[in-house]
Amino acid sequence: MTEPTQDLLAQAAALHRQGRRAEAIDLFRQVLAARPENAEGWYELGYLLRAEGRHQEAFDAYGEALARGVRRAEEVHLNRAALLSDFLRRDDAAEAELRAALALSPRYLPAALNLGNLHEERGERDLALACYDDILAGPAPADRASEELRQEALARTLNLRTPTGVDDPLLARVNEAAGKVVGNHTVRANLLFALGRAYEKLGAHDLAFDAYARGNRSLLRQHGRSYDRAHQAALTDAMIAAFPTAAAKPAQAAPGPAPLFVLGMFRSGSTLIEQVLAAHPQVTPGGELEFLPRLAAQRLAPFPASVAGLDDARCRAFAEEYRAELAQRFPQAADGRYLTDKRPDNFQLVGLIKRLFPDAKIIHTLRDPMDNGLSVFTQHLNLRVAGYSADLSDIGHHYGQYRRLMAHWKSLYGDDILDFDYDAFVRGPRPALEKLLAFLGLPWDDACLQFHTQTNTVKTASYWQVRQPLNTNASGRWKPFGERLAPLRAALREAGVDAG
């Protein structure tokens, strides 16, 4: 390699370290145009493009790296599988990439664990367990990172295998593993959340709550406490101030499927509702899409203050970009009526949604606040996204801010927002579903009540719940925990929310 090329690569790497990704990408492209045989350069370019949300370009760059003999090719196959599964929604191709990685390195645990997770998302329990069992049956790893992957496989095994009683050896094994984790509090949290769910299934609610609480303390040790109540209240105020009036309706609808937004608190039933709608022939499920949060966090930063300078031309451009990205990702949706965007925390972006898509329909999922709060507390949510989720009082405060903001959006867009009550739906499915389909202008379809028989991939933590027929098991889930949830109830009531 010539010295000028080496200098350019060094400059590109420096820009990458400084977080100047767009400039680094341009420089890597310049280098690779002159020296396309540089496999490691293609790998670095793929990494940067993925970080920028340019998923197809990243996938192609990784392909160039493989074609040119990149080192640790199994890692590149793993990265391509993640892009295919999480963003490009081509799960068969993702499985092929994971199997290619394992063909190169049969004990490459990241690929084996991801293959098990992919099987879970498809509802293939036995295949997932086979992957986890294979990981656990192998020789003890010599390095900490591989041992942590084995512990992740152990946690997922407990999620899939209901223990026979509180003295089941699998429970003791998971508890022991959680106590031995060194340094990685996230791995410990996953073991403890699995332990909590297992105890809860057995009716051992005190043991379950203790495990959940320990899991959340582990997450707080890993990431630190990031939820600022004053900041969240100020952000809610800023959102309300930035969108004081309703956006004007468009002259005519754009071609292609209409975006349908499903939002609300995390763990409020949004995955279930999307799965029900996905059974309708006129609806394509999009899952939790990142376009709008990425737009607000990056190109519209600082949001929502930037809304004051957001003109109609830019709104149309962003809307067209959104549609184009989804058309590429979901070509099968072209002839349908709706494509769902089920990102729960988009409740904070309803004003932006209605600026970009003034005729958009919004399904607001809600459930009993105590059940909702408990479900958040007992699920490992990303604290960078849901910083409130590891503390019961913080959950109650955030719930109050969410309710306050939704009340504002409904005052502006009430005709286009449907409250869909999870608890009412599981008690009386047909009336609730008839109302939902009428809101969307869709004809009745019996398949919507057989949603659990679908074989589509589900990308959220609820992927096993939505494989089951409708039941009321989760309604009133909080009651056996009683006074252990007193901080949640107190925070909800302080926020003016009826907490039973």
Coordinates of C-alpha atoms in Angstrom, one line a residue:
M1 CA 0.0 0.0 0.0
T2 CA 1.4 3.4 -0.9
E3 CA 2.2 5.9 1.8
P4 CA -0.5 8.4 0.8
T5 CA -3.1 5.7 1.0
Q6 CA -1.8 4.8 4.5
D7 CA -2.0 8.5 5.5
L8 CA -5.6 8.7 4.3
L9 CA -6.6 5.6 6.2
A10 CA -5.0 7.0 9.3
Q11 CA -7.0 10.2 8.8
A12 CA -10.2 8.3 8.3
A13 CA -9.6 6.3 11.5
A14 CA -9.0 9.5 13.4
L15 CA -12.2 11.0 12.1
H16 CA -14.0 7.8 13.2
R17 CA -12.6 8.1 16.7
Q18 CA -13.7 11.7 16.9
G19 CA -17.2 10.7 16.0
R20 CA -17.1 12.5 12.7
R21 CA -18.6 9.6 10.9
A22 CA -19.8 11.3 7.7
E23 CA -16.4 12.7 7.0
A24 CA -14.8 9.3 7.8
I25 CA -17.1 7.6 5.4
D26 CA -16.2 10.0 2.6
L27 CA -12.5 9.4 3.2
F28 CA -12.8 5.6 3.3
R29 CA -14.7 5.7 0.0
Q30 CA -11.9 7.8 -1.5
V31 CA -9.3 5.3 -0.3
L32 CA -11.3 2.3 -1.5
A33 CA -11.9 3.7 -4.9
A34 CA -8.1 3.7 -5.4
R35 CA -7.4 0.5 -3.4
P36 CA -10.5 -1.7 -3.6
E37 CA -8.5 -4.7 -2.4
N38 CA -8.2 -3.3 1.1
A39 CA -10.5 -5.7 3.0
E40 CA -10.0 -4.1 6.4
G41 CA -11.0 -0.7 4.9
W42 CA -14.2 -2.2 3.6
Y43 CA -14.9 -3.6 7.1
E44 CA -14.3 -0.2 8.7
L45 CA -16.6 1.4 6.1
G46 CA -19.3 -1.1 6.8
Y47 CA -19.1 -0.4 10.6
L48 CA -19.4 3.4 10.0
L49 CA -22.3 3.0 7.6
R50 CA -24.2 0.8 10.0
A51 CA -23.7 3.4 12.8
E52 CA -25.1 6.0 10.4
G53 CA -28.2 3.9 9.8
R54 CA -27.3 3.2 6.2
H55 CA -28.0 -0.5 6.5
Q56 CA -28.0 -1.7 2.9
E57 CA -24.8 0.1 2.1
A58 CA -23.2 -1.3 5.3
F59 CA -24.3 -4.8 4.3
D60 CA -22.7 -4.3 0.8
A61 CA -19.5 -3.0 2.3
Y62 CA -19.2 -6.0 4.6
G63 CA -19.7 -8.2 1.5
E64 CA -16.8 -6.5 -0.2
A65 CA -14.7 -7.2 2.9
L66 CA -15.6 -10.8 2.7
A67 CA -14.9 -11.1 -1.0
R68 CA -11.4 -9.6 -0.4
G69 CA -10.4 -11.9 2.4
V70 CA -11.0 -9.9 5.5
R71 CA -9.6 -11.3 8.8
R72 CA -12.1 -12.9 11.2
A73 CA -14.6 -13.4 8.5
E74 CA -17.0 -15.1 11.0
E75 CA -17.4 -11.7 12.7
V76 CA -18.3 -10.1 9.4
H77 CA -20.9 -12.8 8.8
L78 CA -22.3 -12.0 12.3
N79 CA -22.5 -8.3 11.5
R80 CA -24.3 -9.0 8.2
A81 CA -26.7 -11.3 10.0
A82 CA -27.6 -8.5 12.5
L83 CA -28.2 -6.1 9.6
L84 CA -30.4 -8.6 7.8
S85 CA -32.4 -9.5 10.8
D86 CA -32.8 -6.3 12.7
F87 CA -33.0 -3.7 9.9
L88 CA -33.4 -5.3 6.4
R89 CA -35.9 -7.9 7.7
R90 CA -34.5 -10.8 5.6
D91 CA -34.5 -13.5 8.3
D92 CA -33.7 -16.5 6.0
A93 CA -30.6 -14.7 4.7
A94 CA -29.7 -13.8 8.3
E95 CA -29.8 -17.4 9.3
A96 CA -27.6 -18.3 6.3
E97 CA -25.0 -15.7 7.5
L98 CA -25.0 -17.1 11.0
R99 CA -24.5 -20.6 9.7
A100 CA -21.7 -19.4 7.5
A101 CA -20.0 -17.9 10.6
L102 CA -20.4 -21.2 12.4
A103 CA -19.1 -23.2 9.4
L104 CA -15.9 -21.1 9.7
S105 CA -15.7 -21.3 13.5
P106 CA -18.1 -24.0 15.0
R107 CA -17.6 -22.7 18.6
Y108 CA -18.1 -19.0 17.7
L109 CA -20.6 -18.4 20.5
P110 CA -21.9 -15.0 19.3
A111 CA -23.2 -16.6 16.2
A112 CA -24.7 -19.6 18.1
L113 CA -26.4 -17.3 20.6
N114 CA -27.8 -15.1 17.8
L115 CA -29.1 -18.1 15.9
G116 CA -30.9 -19.2 19.0
N117 CA -32.4 -15.7 19.4
L118 CA -33.5 -15.7 15.8
H119 CA -35.3 -19.0 16.3
E120 CA -37.1 -17.5 19.3
E121 CA -38.2 -14.5 17.3
R122 CA -39.7 -16.9 14.8
G123 CA -41.5 -18.9 17.6
E124 CA -39.2 -21.9 17.1
R125 CA -38.8 -22.9 20.7
D126 CA -37.2 -26.3 20.2
L127 CA -34.6 -25.0 17.7
A128 CA -33.8 -22.2 20.0
L129 CA -33.2 -24.5 22.9
A130 CA -31.0 -26.7 20.8
C131 CA -28.8 -23.7 20.1
Y132 CA -28.6 -22.8 23.8
D133 CA -28.1 -26.4 24.9
D134 CA -25.2 -26.8 22.5
I135 CA -23.5 -23.7 23.9
L136 CA -23.9 -24.9 27.5
A137 CA -22.8 -28.4 26.6
G138 CA -19.5 -27.3 25.1
P139 CA -16.2 -27.0 26.9
A140 CA -15.8 -24.2 29.5
P141 CA -14.5 -21.1 27.7
A142 CA -11.1 -19.8 28.7
D143 CA -12.0 -16.1 28.3
R144 CA -14.5 -14.0 30.2
A145 CA -16.4 -12.8 27.1
S146 CA -17.2 -16.3 26.0
E147 CA -18.2 -17.3 29.5
E148 CA -20.7 -14.4 29.6
L149 CA -22.2 -15.6 26.4
R150 CA -22.7 -19.0 28.0
Q151 CA -24.4 -17.3 30.9
E152 CA -26.7 -15.4 28.4
A153 CA -27.6 -18.9 26.9
L154 CA -28.3 -20.1 30.4
A155 CA -30.7 -17.2 31.1
R156 CA -32.5 -17.8 27.8
T157 CA -32.8 -21.5 28.6
L158 CA -34.6 -20.7 31.9
N159 CA -36.9 -18.4 30.0
L160 CA -37.9 -21.3 27.7
R161 CA -38.0 -24.2 30.3
T162 CA -40.5 -23.7 33.0
P163 CA -39.0 -25.2 36.2
T164 CA -41.0 -27.9 38.1
G165 CA -40.8 -26.2 41.5
V166 CA -38.7 -23.8 43.5
D167 CA -36.2 -26.6 44.2
D168 CA -35.6 -27.2 40.5
P169 CA -31.8 -27.6 39.9
L170 CA -32.0 -25.1 37.0
L171 CA -33.1 -22.3 39.3
A172 CA -30.1 -23.0 41.6
R173 CA -27.8 -23.1 38.6
V174 CA -29.0 -19.7 37.4
N175 CA -28.9 -18.2 40.9
E176 CA -25.3 -19.4 41.3
A177 CA -24.3 -18.1 37.9
A178 CA -25.7 -14.7 38.7
G179 CA -23.6 -14.6 41.9
K180 CA -20.4 -15.4 40.0
V181 CA -20.6 -12.8 37.3
V182 CA -17.6 -10.5 37.4
G183 CA -17.9 -7.0 36.1
N184 CA -20.7 -7.4 33.5
H185 CA -23.8 -6.3 35.4
T186 CA -25.9 -6.6 32.3
V187 CA -25.3 -10.3 32.1
R188 CA -26.1 -10.7 35.8
A189 CA -29.3 -8.7 35.2
N190 CA -30.4 -11.0 32.4
L191 CA -29.9 -14.0 34.7
L192 CA -31.8 -12.4 37.5
F193 CA -34.7 -11.3 35.3
A194 CA -35.0 -14.9 34.0
L195 CA -35.0 -16.1 37.6
G196 CA -37.7 -13.6 38.5
R197 CA -39.9 -14.8 35.7
A198 CA -39.4 -18.4 36.6
Y199 CA -40.3 -17.8 40.3
E200 CA -43.4 -15.8 39.2
K201 CA -44.6 -18.6 37.1
L202 CA -44.3 -20.9 40.2
G203 CA -46.3 -18.4 42.3
A204 CA -43.3 -17.5 44.5
H205 CA -43.9 -13.8 44.2
D206 CA -41.6 -12.7 47.0
L207 CA -38.7 -14.6 45.5
A208 CA -39.7 -13.2 42.1
F209 CA -39.7 -9.6 43.2
D210 CA -36.4 -10.0 45.0
A211 CA -34.8 -11.3 41.7
Y212 CA -36.3 -8.5 39.6
A213 CA -35.1 -5.9 42.1
R214 CA -31.6 -7.4 42.1
G215 CA -31.7 -7.4 38.3
N216 CA -32.6 -3.7 38.2
R217 CA -29.9 -2.8 40.7
S218 CA -27.4 -4.6 38.5
L219 CA -28.5 -2.5 35.5
L220 CA -28.1 0.7 37.6
R221 CA -24.6 -0.3 38.6
Q222 CA -23.8 -1.0 34.9
H223 CA -25.2 2.2 33.4
G224 CA -25.7 4.6 36.3
R225 CA -29.0 6.4 37.2
S226 CA -29.9 8.5 34.2
Y227 CA -33.5 9.4 34.7
D228 CA -33.9 13.1 35.7
R229 CA -37.5 13.8 36.8
A230 CA -37.1 17.6 36.4
H231 CA -35.6 17.1 33.0
Q232 CA -38.4 14.8 31.9
A233 CA -41.0 17.3 33.1
A234 CA -39.3 20.1 31.3
L235 CA -39.1 18.0 28.1
T236 CA -42.8 17.3 28.3
D237 CA -43.4 21.1 28.6
A238 CA -41.1 21.7 25.6
M239 CA -43.0 19.2 23.5
I240 CA -46.3 20.8 24.3
A241 CA -45.0 24.3 23.6
A242 CA -43.3 23.2 20.3
F243 CA -46.6 21.9 18.9
P244 CA -49.3 24.2 20.2
T245 CA -51.7 23.6 17.3
A246 CA -52.7 20.8 14.9
A247 CA -50.9 20.4 11.6
A248 CA -52.9 21.1 8.4
K249 CA -54.4 18.1 6.5
P250 CA -52.8 17.3 3.1
A251 CA -54.5 17.9 -0.2
Q252 CA -54.1 14.2 -1.1
A253 CA -52.6 11.1 0.3
A254 CA -49.2 9.8 -1.0
P255 CA -49.1 6.5 -2.9
G256 CA -48.2 3.3 -1.2
P257 CA -49.2 1.9 2.2
A258 CA -50.0 4.5 4.8
P259 CA -47.8 4.5 7.9
L260 CA -49.8 3.4 10.9
F261 CA -48.2 4.3 14.3
V262 CA -48.7 2.1 17.3
L263 CA -47.4 3.8 20.5
G264 CA -47.7 4.2 24.2
M265 CA -45.8 3.2 27.3
F266 CA -43.4 0.3 26.8
R267 CA -45.1 -3.0 27.9
S268 CA -48.6 -1.7 27.2
G269 CA -49.6 -4.3 24.7
S270 CA -48.3 -2.7 21.5
T271 CA -46.7 -5.9 20.2
L272 CA -50.0 -7.8 20.7
I273 CA -51.9 -5.2 18.8
E274 CA -49.4 -5.2 16.0
Q275 CA -49.6 -8.9 15.8
V276 CA -53.4 -8.9 15.7
L277 CA -53.3 -6.3 12.8
A278 CA -50.5 -8.3 11.0
A279 CA -53.0 -11.1 10.5
H280 CA -55.1 -8.8 8.4
P281 CA -54.3 -9.0 4.6
Q282 CA -54.2 -5.2 4.3
V283 CA -51.6 -4.7 7.1
T284 CA -47.8 -5.3 7.0
P285 CA -46.0 -5.3 10.4
G286 CA -43.0 -3.1 10.5
G287 CA -42.0 -3.6 14.1
E288 CA -40.0 -1.0 16.1
L289 CA -38.6 1.3 13.5
E290 CA -35.8 3.7 14.3
F291 CA -36.3 6.3 11.6
L292 CA -38.2 8.9 13.6
P293 CA -36.2 8.7 16.8
R294 CA -33.0 8.9 14.8
L295 CA -34.3 11.9 12.9
A296 CA -35.3 13.7 16.1
A297 CA -32.0 12.9 17.8
Q298 CA -29.6 13.6 14.9
R299 CA -30.8 15.7 12.0
L300 CA -33.4 17.7 14.0
A301 CA -31.2 18.2 17.1
P302 CA -31.9 20.0 19.3
F303 CA -35.4 18.6 19.3
P304 CA -38.1 19.9 19.9
A305 CA -36.6 23.4 19.7
S306 CA -35.7 22.9 16.1
V307 CA -39.4 22.5 15.1
A308 CA -39.7 26.3 15.0
G309 CA -37.5 26.3 11.8
L310 CA -39.1 23.2 10.2
D311 CA -40.8 24.2 7.1
D312 CA -43.3 22.3 4.9
A313 CA -40.7 21.5 2.2
R314 CA -38.4 19.7 4.7
C315 CA -41.3 17.9 6.2
R316 CA -42.3 16.6 2.8
A317 CA -38.6 15.6 2.1
F318 CA -38.4 13.7 5.4
A319 CA -41.7 12.0 4.8
E320 CA -40.6 10.9 1.3
E321 CA -37.3 9.6 2.8
Y322 CA -39.2 7.6 5.4
R323 CA -41.5 6.1 2.8
A324 CA -38.6 5.2 0.5
E325 CA -36.7 3.5 3.3
L326 CA -39.7 1.4 4.3
A327 CA -40.5 0.6 0.7
Q328 CA -37.0 -0.8 0.3
R329 CA -37.2 -2.7 3.6
F330 CA -40.8 -4.0 3.2
P331 CA -41.5 -4.5 -0.6
Q332 CA -44.2 -7.0 0.3
A333 CA -46.3 -4.1 1.8
A334 CA -46.7 -2.3 -1.6
D335 CA -50.2 -3.5 -2.3
G336 CA -51.5 -3.2 1.3
R337 CA -53.3 -0.4 3.1
Y338 CA -51.1 0.1 6.1
L339 CA -47.5 -0.5 7.3
T340 CA -47.1 -0.4 11.1
D341 CA -44.4 1.5 12.9
K342 CA -44.6 0.1 16.4
R343 CA -42.1 2.1 18.4
P344 CA -43.8 2.7 21.8
D345 CA -41.8 5.7 22.8
N346 CA -42.9 7.5 19.6
F347 CA -45.6 8.9 21.9
Q348 CA -43.1 11.7 22.5
L349 CA -43.0 12.4 18.7
V350 CA -46.7 12.5 17.8
G351 CA -46.3 16.2 16.9
L352 CA -43.5 15.4 14.5
I353 CA -45.4 12.4 13.1
K354 CA -48.4 14.7 12.3
R355 CA -46.2 17.3 10.7
L356 CA -44.7 14.7 8.4
F357 CA -47.9 12.6 7.9
P358 CA -50.8 14.9 8.7
D359 CA -53.4 12.2 7.8
A360 CA -51.6 9.5 9.9
K361 CA -53.7 7.2 12.1
I362 CA -52.3 6.5 15.6
I363 CA -53.1 3.6 17.9
H364 CA -52.4 4.5 21.5
T365 CA -52.0 1.3 23.6
L366 CA -52.7 1.4 27.3
R367 CA -53.4 -0.9 30.1
D368 CA -53.8 -0.8 33.9
P369 CA -51.1 1.6 35.2
M370 CA -50.0 -0.8 38.0
D371 CA -49.7 -3.7 35.6
N372 CA -47.9 -1.5 33.1
G373 CA -45.4 -0.3 35.7
L374 CA -44.7 -3.7 37.0
S375 CA -44.2 -5.1 33.5
V376 CA -41.6 -2.3 32.9
F377 CA -39.8 -3.1 36.1
T378 CA -39.7 -6.8 35.4
Q379 CA -38.3 -6.5 31.8
H380 CA -34.7 -5.7 30.9
L381 CA -35.2 -2.4 29.0
N382 CA -32.3 -0.4 27.6
L383 CA -31.6 2.3 30.2
R384 CA -30.3 4.6 27.5
V385 CA -33.8 4.5 26.0
A386 CA -35.9 4.0 29.2
G387 CA -33.8 5.4 32.0
Y388 CA -36.7 5.3 34.4
S389 CA -37.3 1.5 34.0
A390 CA -35.1 0.3 36.9
D391 CA -36.8 2.2 39.7
L392 CA -40.5 1.9 40.7
S393 CA -40.8 5.6 41.6
D394 CA -39.2 6.7 38.4
I395 CA -41.6 4.5 36.4
G396 CA -44.5 6.1 38.1
H397 CA -43.2 9.6 37.4
H398 CA -42.5 8.8 33.8
Y399 CA -46.0 7.3 33.4
G400 CA -47.5 10.6 34.7
Q401 CA -45.5 12.6 32.1
Y402 CA -46.5 10.2 29.3
R403 CA -50.2 10.6 30.3
R404 CA -49.8 14.4 30.3
L405 CA -48.2 14.5 26.9
M406 CA -50.8 12.1 25.4
A407 CA -53.6 14.3 26.7
H408 CA -52.1 17.2 24.8
W409 CA -51.8 15.2 21.5
K410 CA -55.4 14.0 21.9
S411 CA -56.5 17.6 22.3
L412 CA -55.0 18.3 18.9
Y413 CA -55.5 15.1 17.0
G414 CA -58.3 13.3 18.9
D415 CA -60.0 12.1 15.7
D416 CA -56.8 10.4 14.5
I417 CA -55.8 8.8 17.8
L418 CA -57.6 5.6 19.0
D419 CA -57.1 4.5 22.7
F420 CA -56.8 0.7 22.6
D421 CA -57.2 -0.7 26.0
Y422 CA -55.3 -4.0 26.4
D423 CA -57.4 -5.2 29.4
A424 CA -60.7 -4.5 27.6
F425 CA -59.4 -6.3 24.5
V426 CA -58.4 -9.5 26.3
R427 CA -61.8 -9.5 28.2
G428 CA -63.9 -8.9 25.1
P429 CA -61.8 -9.3 21.9
R430 CA -64.4 -8.9 19.2
P431 CA -66.0 -5.6 20.2
A432 CA -62.6 -4.0 20.7
L433 CA -61.3 -5.4 17.4
E434 CA -64.4 -4.2 15.5
K435 CA -63.8 -0.7 16.8
L436 CA -60.1 -0.8 15.8
L437 CA -60.8 -2.0 12.3
A438 CA -63.6 0.5 11.8
F439 CA -61.2 3.3 12.9
L440 CA -58.8 2.1 10.2
G441 CA -61.4 1.7 7.6
L442 CA -60.6 -2.0 7.2
P443 CA -63.1 -4.9 6.8
W444 CA -63.5 -7.5 9.4
D445 CA -61.2 -10.6 9.1
D446 CA -61.5 -13.6 11.4
A447 CA -57.7 -14.2 11.0
C448 CA -57.1 -11.2 13.4
L449 CA -58.4 -13.3 16.3
Q450 CA -56.1 -16.2 15.3
F451 CA -53.0 -13.9 15.4
H452 CA -51.1 -16.4 17.6
T453 CA -50.9 -18.9 14.7
Q454 CA -48.8 -16.7 12.5
T455 CA -45.2 -17.6 11.7
N456 CA -43.9 -14.1 11.2
T457 CA -40.8 -12.9 13.1
V458 CA -41.5 -10.8 16.2
K459 CA -38.6 -8.5 17.2
T460 CA -39.6 -7.5 20.8
A461 CA -39.5 -9.0 24.2
S462 CA -43.1 -10.1 23.8
Y463 CA -42.3 -12.7 21.1
W464 CA -43.5 -15.6 23.2
Q465 CA -46.6 -13.9 24.7
V466 CA -48.0 -13.2 21.2
R467 CA -47.6 -16.8 20.2
Q468 CA -50.3 -17.7 22.7
P469 CA -54.1 -17.4 22.3
L470 CA -55.7 -14.4 24.1
N471 CA -56.0 -14.7 27.8
T472 CA -56.5 -12.4 30.8
N473 CA -53.4 -13.7 32.8
A474 CA -51.6 -10.4 32.6
S475 CA -54.5 -8.3 33.8
G476 CA -54.2 -7.8 37.5
R477 CA -50.6 -9.2 37.5
W478 CA -49.5 -6.7 40.0
K479 CA -51.9 -7.7 42.8
P480 CA -49.9 -10.7 44.2
F481 CA -46.9 -8.4 44.7
G482 CA -49.0 -6.2 47.0
E483 CA -47.1 -3.7 49.1
R484 CA -43.8 -4.4 47.3
L485 CA -45.2 -2.1 44.7
A486 CA -46.0 0.8 47.1
P487 CA -43.4 3.2 45.6
L488 CA -45.0 2.7 42.1
R489 CA -48.5 3.3 43.5
A490 CA -47.4 6.4 45.4
A491 CA -45.6 7.9 42.4
L492 CA -48.6 7.3 40.1
R493 CA -51.0 8.9 42.5
E494 CA -48.7 11.9 42.9
A495 CA -48.8 12.3 39.1
G496 CA -52.6 12.2 39.3
V497 CA -53.0 8.7 37.9
D498 CA -55.6 6.4 39.4
A499 CA -53.5 3.5 40.7
G500 CA -56.3 1.3 42.1

